[in-house]
Tab-separated table of C-alpha atoms and ligand atoms in Angstrom:
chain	number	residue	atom	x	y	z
A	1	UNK	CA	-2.911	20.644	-31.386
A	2	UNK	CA	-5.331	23.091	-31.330
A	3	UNK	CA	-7.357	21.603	-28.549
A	4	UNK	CA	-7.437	24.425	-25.538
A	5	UNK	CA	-9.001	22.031	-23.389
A	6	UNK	CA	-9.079	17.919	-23.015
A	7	UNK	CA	-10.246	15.464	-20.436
A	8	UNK	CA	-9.791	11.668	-21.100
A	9	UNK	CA	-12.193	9.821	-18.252
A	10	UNK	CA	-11.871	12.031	-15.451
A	11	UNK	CA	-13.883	11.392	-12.712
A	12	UNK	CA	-14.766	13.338	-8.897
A	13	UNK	CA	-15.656	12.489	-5.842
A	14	UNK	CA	-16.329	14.751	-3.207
A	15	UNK	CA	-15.919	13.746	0.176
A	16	UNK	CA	-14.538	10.175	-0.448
A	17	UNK	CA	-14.625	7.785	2.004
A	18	UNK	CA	-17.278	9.556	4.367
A	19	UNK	CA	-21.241	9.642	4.326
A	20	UNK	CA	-21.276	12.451	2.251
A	21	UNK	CA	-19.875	10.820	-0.569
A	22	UNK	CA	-20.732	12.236	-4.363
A	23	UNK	CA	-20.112	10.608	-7.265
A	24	UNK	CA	-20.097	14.369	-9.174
A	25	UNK	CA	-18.257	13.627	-12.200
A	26	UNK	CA	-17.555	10.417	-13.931
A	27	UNK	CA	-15.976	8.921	-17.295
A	28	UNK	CA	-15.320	12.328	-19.073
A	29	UNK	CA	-14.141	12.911	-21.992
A	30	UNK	CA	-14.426	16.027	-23.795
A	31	UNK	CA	-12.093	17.967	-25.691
A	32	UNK	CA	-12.799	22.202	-26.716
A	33	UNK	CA	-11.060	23.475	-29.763
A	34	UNK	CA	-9.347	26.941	-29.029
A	35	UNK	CA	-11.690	29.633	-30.487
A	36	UNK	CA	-14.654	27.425	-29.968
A	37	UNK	CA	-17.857	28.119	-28.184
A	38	UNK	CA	-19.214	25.282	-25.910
A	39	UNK	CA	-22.194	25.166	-24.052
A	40	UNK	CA	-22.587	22.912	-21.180
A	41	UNK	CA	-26.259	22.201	-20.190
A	42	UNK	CA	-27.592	19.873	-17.658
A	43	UNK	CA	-29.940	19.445	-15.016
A	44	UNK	CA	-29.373	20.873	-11.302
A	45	UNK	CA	-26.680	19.073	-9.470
A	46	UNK	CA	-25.980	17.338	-13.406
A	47	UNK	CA	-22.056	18.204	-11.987
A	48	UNK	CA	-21.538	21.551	-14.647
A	49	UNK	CA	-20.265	23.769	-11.875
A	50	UNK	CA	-17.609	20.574	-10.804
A	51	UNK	CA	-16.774	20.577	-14.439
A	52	UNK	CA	-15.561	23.891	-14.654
A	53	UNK	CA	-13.878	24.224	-11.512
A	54	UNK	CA	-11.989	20.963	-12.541
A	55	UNK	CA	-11.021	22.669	-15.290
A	56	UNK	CA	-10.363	25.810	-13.936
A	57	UNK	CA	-7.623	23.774	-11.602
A	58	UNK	CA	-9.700	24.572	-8.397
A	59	UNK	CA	-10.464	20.959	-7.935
A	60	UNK	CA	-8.983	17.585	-9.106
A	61	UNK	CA	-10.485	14.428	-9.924
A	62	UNK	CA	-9.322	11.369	-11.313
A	63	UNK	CA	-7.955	11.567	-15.119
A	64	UNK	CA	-6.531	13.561	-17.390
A	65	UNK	CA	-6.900	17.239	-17.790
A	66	UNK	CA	-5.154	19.344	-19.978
A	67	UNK	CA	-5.918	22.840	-20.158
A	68	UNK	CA	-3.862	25.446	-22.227
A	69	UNK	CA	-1.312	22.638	-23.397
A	70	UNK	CA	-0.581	22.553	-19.189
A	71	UNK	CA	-0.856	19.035	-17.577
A	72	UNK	CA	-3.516	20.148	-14.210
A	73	UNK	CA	-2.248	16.693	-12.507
A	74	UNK	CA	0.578	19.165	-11.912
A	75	UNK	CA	0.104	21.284	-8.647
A	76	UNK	CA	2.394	23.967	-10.169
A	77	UNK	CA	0.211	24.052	-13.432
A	78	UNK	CA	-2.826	24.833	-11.448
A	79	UNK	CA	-1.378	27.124	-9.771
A	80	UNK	CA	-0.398	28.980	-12.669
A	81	UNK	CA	-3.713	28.703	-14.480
A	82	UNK	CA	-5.315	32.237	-13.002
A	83	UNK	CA	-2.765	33.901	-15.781
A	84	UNK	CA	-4.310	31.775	-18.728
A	85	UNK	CA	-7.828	30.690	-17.590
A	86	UNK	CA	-10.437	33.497	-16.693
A	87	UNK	CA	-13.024	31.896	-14.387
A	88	UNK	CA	-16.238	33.493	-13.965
A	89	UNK	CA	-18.396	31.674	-11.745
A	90	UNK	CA	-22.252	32.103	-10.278
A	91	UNK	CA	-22.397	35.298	-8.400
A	92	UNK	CA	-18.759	36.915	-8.971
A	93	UNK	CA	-19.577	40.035	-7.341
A	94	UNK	CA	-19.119	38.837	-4.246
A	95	UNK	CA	-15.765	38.711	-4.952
A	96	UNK	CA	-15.224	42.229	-5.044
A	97	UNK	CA	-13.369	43.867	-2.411
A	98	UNK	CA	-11.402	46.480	-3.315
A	99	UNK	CA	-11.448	50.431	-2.339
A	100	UNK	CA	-12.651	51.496	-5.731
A	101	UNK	CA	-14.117	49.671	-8.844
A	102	UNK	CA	-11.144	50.787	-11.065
A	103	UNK	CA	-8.560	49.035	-7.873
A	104	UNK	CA	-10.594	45.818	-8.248
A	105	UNK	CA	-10.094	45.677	-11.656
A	106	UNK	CA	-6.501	46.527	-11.813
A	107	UNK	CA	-6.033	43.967	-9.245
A	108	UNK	CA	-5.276	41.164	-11.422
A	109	UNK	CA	-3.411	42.774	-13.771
A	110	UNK	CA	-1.145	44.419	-11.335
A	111	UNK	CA	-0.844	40.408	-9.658
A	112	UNK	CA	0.741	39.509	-13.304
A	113	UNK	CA	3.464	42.468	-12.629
A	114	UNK	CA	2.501	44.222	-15.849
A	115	UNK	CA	3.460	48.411	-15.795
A	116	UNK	CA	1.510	50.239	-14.318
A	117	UNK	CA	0.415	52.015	-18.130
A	118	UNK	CA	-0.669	48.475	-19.360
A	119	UNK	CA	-3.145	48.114	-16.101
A	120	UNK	CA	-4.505	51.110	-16.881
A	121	UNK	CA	-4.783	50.321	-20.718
A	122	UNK	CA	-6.367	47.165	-19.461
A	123	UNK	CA	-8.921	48.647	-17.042
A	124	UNK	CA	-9.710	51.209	-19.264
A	125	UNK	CA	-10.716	48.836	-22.053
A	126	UNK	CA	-12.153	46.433	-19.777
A	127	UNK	CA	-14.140	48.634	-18.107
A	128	UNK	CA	-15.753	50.201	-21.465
A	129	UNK	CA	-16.186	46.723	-22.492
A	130	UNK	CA	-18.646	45.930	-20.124
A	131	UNK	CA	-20.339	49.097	-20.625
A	132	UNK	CA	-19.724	50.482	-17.185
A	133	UNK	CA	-20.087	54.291	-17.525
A	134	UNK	CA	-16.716	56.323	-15.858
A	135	UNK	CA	-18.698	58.209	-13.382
A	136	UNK	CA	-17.713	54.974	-11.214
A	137	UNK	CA	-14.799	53.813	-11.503
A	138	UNK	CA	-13.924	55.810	-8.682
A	139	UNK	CA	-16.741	54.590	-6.499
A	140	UNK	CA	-16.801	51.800	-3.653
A	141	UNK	CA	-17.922	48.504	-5.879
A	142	UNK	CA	-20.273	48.211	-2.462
A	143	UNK	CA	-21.888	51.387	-3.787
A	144	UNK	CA	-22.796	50.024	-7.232
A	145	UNK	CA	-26.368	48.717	-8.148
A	146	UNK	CA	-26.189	44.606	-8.498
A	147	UNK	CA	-25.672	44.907	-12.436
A	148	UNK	CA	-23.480	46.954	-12.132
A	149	UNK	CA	-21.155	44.982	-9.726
A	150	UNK	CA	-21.849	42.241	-12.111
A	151	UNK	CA	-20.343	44.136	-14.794
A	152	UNK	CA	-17.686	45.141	-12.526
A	153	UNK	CA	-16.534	41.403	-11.264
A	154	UNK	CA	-16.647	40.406	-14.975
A	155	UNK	CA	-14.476	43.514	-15.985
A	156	UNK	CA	-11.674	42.283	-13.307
A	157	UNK	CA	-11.294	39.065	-15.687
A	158	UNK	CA	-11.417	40.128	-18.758
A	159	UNK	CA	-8.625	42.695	-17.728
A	160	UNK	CA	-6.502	39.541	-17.045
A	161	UNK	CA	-6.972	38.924	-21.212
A	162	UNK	CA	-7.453	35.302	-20.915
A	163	UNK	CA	-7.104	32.719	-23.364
A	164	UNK	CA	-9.995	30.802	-22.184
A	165	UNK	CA	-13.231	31.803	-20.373
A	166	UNK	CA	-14.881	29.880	-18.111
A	167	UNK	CA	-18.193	31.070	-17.701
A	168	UNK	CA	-20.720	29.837	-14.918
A	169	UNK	CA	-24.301	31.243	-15.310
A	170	UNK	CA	-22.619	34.584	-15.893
A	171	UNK	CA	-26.235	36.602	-16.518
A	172	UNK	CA	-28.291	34.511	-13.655
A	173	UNK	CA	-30.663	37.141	-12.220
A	174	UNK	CA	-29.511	40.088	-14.534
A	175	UNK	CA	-32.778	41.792	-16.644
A	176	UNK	CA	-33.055	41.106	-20.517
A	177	UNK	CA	-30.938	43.760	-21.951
A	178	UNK	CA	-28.080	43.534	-19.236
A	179	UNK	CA	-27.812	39.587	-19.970
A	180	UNK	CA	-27.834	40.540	-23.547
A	181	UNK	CA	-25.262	42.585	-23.532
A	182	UNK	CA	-22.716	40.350	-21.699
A	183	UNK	CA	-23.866	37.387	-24.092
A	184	UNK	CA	-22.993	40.011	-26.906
A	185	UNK	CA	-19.769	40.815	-25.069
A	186	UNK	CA	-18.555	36.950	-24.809
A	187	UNK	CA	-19.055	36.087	-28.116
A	188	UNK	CA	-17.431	39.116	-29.439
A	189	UNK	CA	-14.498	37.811	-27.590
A	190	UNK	CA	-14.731	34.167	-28.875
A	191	UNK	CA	-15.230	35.646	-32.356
A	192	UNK	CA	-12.999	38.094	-32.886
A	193	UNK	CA	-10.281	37.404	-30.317
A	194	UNK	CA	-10.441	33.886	-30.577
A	195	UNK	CA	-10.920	33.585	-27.027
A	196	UNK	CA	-12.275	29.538	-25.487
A	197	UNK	CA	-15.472	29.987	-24.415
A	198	UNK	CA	-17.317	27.580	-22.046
A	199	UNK	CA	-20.439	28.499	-20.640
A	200	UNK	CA	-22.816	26.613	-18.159
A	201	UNK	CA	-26.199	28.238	-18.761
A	202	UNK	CA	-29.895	27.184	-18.117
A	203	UNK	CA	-30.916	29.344	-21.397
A	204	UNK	CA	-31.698	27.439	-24.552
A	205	UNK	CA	-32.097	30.204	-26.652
A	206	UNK	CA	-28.335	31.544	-26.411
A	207	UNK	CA	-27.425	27.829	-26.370
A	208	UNK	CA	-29.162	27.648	-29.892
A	209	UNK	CA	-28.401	31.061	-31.290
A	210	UNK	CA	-24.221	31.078	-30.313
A	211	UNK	CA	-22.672	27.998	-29.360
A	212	UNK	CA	-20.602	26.103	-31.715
A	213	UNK	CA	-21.070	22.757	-29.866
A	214	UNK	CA	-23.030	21.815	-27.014
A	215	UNK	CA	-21.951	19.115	-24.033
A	216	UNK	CA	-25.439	17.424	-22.129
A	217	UNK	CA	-24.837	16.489	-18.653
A	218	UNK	CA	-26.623	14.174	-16.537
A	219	UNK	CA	-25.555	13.025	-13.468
A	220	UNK	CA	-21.985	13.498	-13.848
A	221	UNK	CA	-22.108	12.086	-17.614
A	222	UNK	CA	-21.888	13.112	-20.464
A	223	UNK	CA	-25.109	12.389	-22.386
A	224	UNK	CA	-24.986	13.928	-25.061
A	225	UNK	CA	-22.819	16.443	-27.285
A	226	UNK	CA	-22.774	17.983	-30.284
A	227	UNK	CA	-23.938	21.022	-32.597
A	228	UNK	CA	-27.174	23.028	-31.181
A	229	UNK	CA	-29.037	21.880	-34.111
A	230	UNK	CA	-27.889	18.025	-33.633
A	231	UNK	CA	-28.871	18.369	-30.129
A	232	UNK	CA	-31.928	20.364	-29.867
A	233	UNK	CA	-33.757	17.510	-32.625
A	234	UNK	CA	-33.385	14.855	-29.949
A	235	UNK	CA	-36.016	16.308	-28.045
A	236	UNK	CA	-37.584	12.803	-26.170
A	237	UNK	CA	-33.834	12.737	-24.922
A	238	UNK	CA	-33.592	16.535	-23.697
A	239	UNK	CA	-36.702	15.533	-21.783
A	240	UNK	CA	-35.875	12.219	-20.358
A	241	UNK	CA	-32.872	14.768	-18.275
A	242	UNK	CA	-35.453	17.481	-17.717
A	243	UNK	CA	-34.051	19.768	-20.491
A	244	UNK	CA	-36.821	22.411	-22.641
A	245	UNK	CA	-36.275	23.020	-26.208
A	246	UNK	CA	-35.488	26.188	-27.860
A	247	UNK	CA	-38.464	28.253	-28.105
A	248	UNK	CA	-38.040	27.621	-32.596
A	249	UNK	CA	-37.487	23.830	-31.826
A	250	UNK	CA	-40.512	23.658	-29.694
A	251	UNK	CA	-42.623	25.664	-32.519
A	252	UNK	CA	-41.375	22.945	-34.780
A	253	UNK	CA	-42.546	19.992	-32.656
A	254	UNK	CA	-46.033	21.808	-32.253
A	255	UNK	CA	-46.430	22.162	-35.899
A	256	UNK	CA	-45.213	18.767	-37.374
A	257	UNK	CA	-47.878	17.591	-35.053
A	258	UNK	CA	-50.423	19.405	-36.763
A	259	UNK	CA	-49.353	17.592	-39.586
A	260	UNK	CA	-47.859	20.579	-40.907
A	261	UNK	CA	-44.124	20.315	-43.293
A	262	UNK	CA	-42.033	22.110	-41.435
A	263	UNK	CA	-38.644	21.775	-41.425
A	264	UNK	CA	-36.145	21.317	-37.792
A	265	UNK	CA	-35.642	24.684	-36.704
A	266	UNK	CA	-33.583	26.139	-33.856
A	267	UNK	CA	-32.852	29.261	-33.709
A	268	UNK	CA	-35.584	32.274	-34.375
A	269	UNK	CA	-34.451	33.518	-37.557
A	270	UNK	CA	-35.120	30.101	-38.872
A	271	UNK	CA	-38.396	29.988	-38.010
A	272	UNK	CA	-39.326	32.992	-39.051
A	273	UNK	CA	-37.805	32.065	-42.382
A	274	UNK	CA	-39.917	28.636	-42.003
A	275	UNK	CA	-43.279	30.250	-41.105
A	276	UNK	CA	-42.985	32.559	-44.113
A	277	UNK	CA	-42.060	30.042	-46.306
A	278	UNK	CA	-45.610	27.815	-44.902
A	279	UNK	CA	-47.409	31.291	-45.417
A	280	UNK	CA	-46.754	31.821	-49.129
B	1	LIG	P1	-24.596	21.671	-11.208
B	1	LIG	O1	-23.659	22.821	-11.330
B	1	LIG	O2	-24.873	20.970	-12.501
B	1	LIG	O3	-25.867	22.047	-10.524
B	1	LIG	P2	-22.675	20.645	-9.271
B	1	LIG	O4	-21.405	20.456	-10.006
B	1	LIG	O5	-22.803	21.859	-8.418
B	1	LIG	O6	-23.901	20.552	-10.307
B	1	LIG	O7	-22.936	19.385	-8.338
B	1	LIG	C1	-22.810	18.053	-8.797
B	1	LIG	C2	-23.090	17.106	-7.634
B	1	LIG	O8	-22.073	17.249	-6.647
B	1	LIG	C3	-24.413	17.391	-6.931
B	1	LIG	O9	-24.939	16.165	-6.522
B	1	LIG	C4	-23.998	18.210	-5.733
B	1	LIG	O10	-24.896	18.031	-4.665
B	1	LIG	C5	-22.634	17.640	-5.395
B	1	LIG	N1	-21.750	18.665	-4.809
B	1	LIG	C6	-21.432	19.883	-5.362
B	1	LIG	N2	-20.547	20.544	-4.586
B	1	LIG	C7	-20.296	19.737	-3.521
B	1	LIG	C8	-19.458	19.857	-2.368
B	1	LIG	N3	-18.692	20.932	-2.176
B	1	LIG	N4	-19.464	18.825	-1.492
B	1	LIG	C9	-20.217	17.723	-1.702
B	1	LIG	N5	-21.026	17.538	-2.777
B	1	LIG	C10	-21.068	18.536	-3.675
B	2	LIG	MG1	-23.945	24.862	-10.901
């Protein structure tokens, strides 16, 4: 098959059988198609970051999950999943801990017992592809500016060469260009290196401009899922779960109610296209 990822009704509960009981995740099912890009959008607390921790085998639920062709009810297939699965979650700077940045990097690779020519093949190209310049590589990560240990956390992963990314808010609280250039950067890697991409983000626009599929959450469901275009035209439903439209898909909906023809439009080239096409 060439599903890289499947879940058939999984379901999580944190803190069973106490007062803190969650219901986080429940019913699943979802399957990602290796080389795919999937969004996963939701409100707060909609159970995204649950959802990729289940599937990054740091916690279990209820159901099946299959990541990789690997069975995760499997201890010793979770386990295993850090050589496979790249996990990048909210925040992975703080994970950095190492002496220098180029020793964080390496760390991973080094973990998978690969010479010690390949790590530095793989930090090397890691480190360039996240743009970090080599002036510090031999620096303290703790002395780097907050992008820059961004870029530096992310390098560590990608240095692993994982089959699948999991990617959670990956650009929360980085400025415009540095957020661009990481989006650029992960869907150079699902394009090219056919790399599974799945990426919790809060940002319509890259939702509309890259993903190949997009999975609604809400409360711990799925709500919805399918292409950007498929999803972003159900806009009464995006709002009933607090969800805003593409800025193009919102233009739309503003004009139509003018009474004007335009057509659905999602991403900006489109309505640029569309706007011309009313202006002539
Ligand atoms: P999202 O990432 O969409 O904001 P989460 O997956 O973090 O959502 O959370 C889903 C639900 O599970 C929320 O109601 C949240 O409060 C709850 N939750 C998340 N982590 C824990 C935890 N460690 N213990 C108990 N409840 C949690
Ligand atoms: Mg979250």
């Amino acid at each position: 098959m060439s599903e890289m990822i499947l879940l058939k009704n999984l379901s999580l509960t944190y803190a069973p059988g106490t007062p803190l009981q969650r219901q986080a995740l429940l019913g699943i099912n979802l399957s990602v198609a290796k080389g795919e890009y999937r969004a996963v959008i939701g409100p707060q607390g909609s159970g995204k970051s649950t959802l990729l921790q289940v599937m990054a085998g740091l916690l279990t639920g209820e159901g099946q999950v299959t990541v990789g062709g690997k069975d995760l009810r499997l201890p010793k297939n979770r386990h295993n999943l850090w050589r496979q699965v790249g996990f990048i979650f909210q925040y992975p700077e703080r994970q950095l801990f190492e002496d220098t940045v180029f020793n964080d990097v390496a760390y991973g690779p080094r973990n998978l017992g690969l010479n010690e020519a390949e790590v530095q093949r793989r930090v090397m190209a890691a480190l360039a592809a996240v743009q970090l310049s080599r002036d510090v590589y031999h620096l303290s990560p703790f002395k780097l500016s907050g992008g820059q240990q961004r870029r530096a956390a992310i390098a560590g992963i990608l240095a692993m060469e994982p089959d699948i990314l999991l990617l959670d808010e990956p650009t929360a609280g980085l400025d415009p260009r540095g957020k661009g250039q990481l989006m650029d950067l992960f869907s150079h890697l699902c394009r090219q290196k056919q790399v599974t991409l799945v990426l919790v983000t809060h940002d319509m626009e890259e939702v509309a401009h890259r993903a190949d599929k997009v999975t609604v959450l809400n409360r711990g469901r799925v709500v919805m899922e399918g292409s950007p275009r498929e999803i972003f035209c159900c806009r009464k439903q995006l709002e009933d779960v607090g969800l805003a439209l593409p800025f193009a898909a919102q233009l739309a909906n503003a004009l139509q109610e003018k009474g004007l023809p335009v057509r659905q439009m999602t991403t900006l080239s489109e309505a640029e296209q569309e706007v011309t096409r009313l202006l002539t």
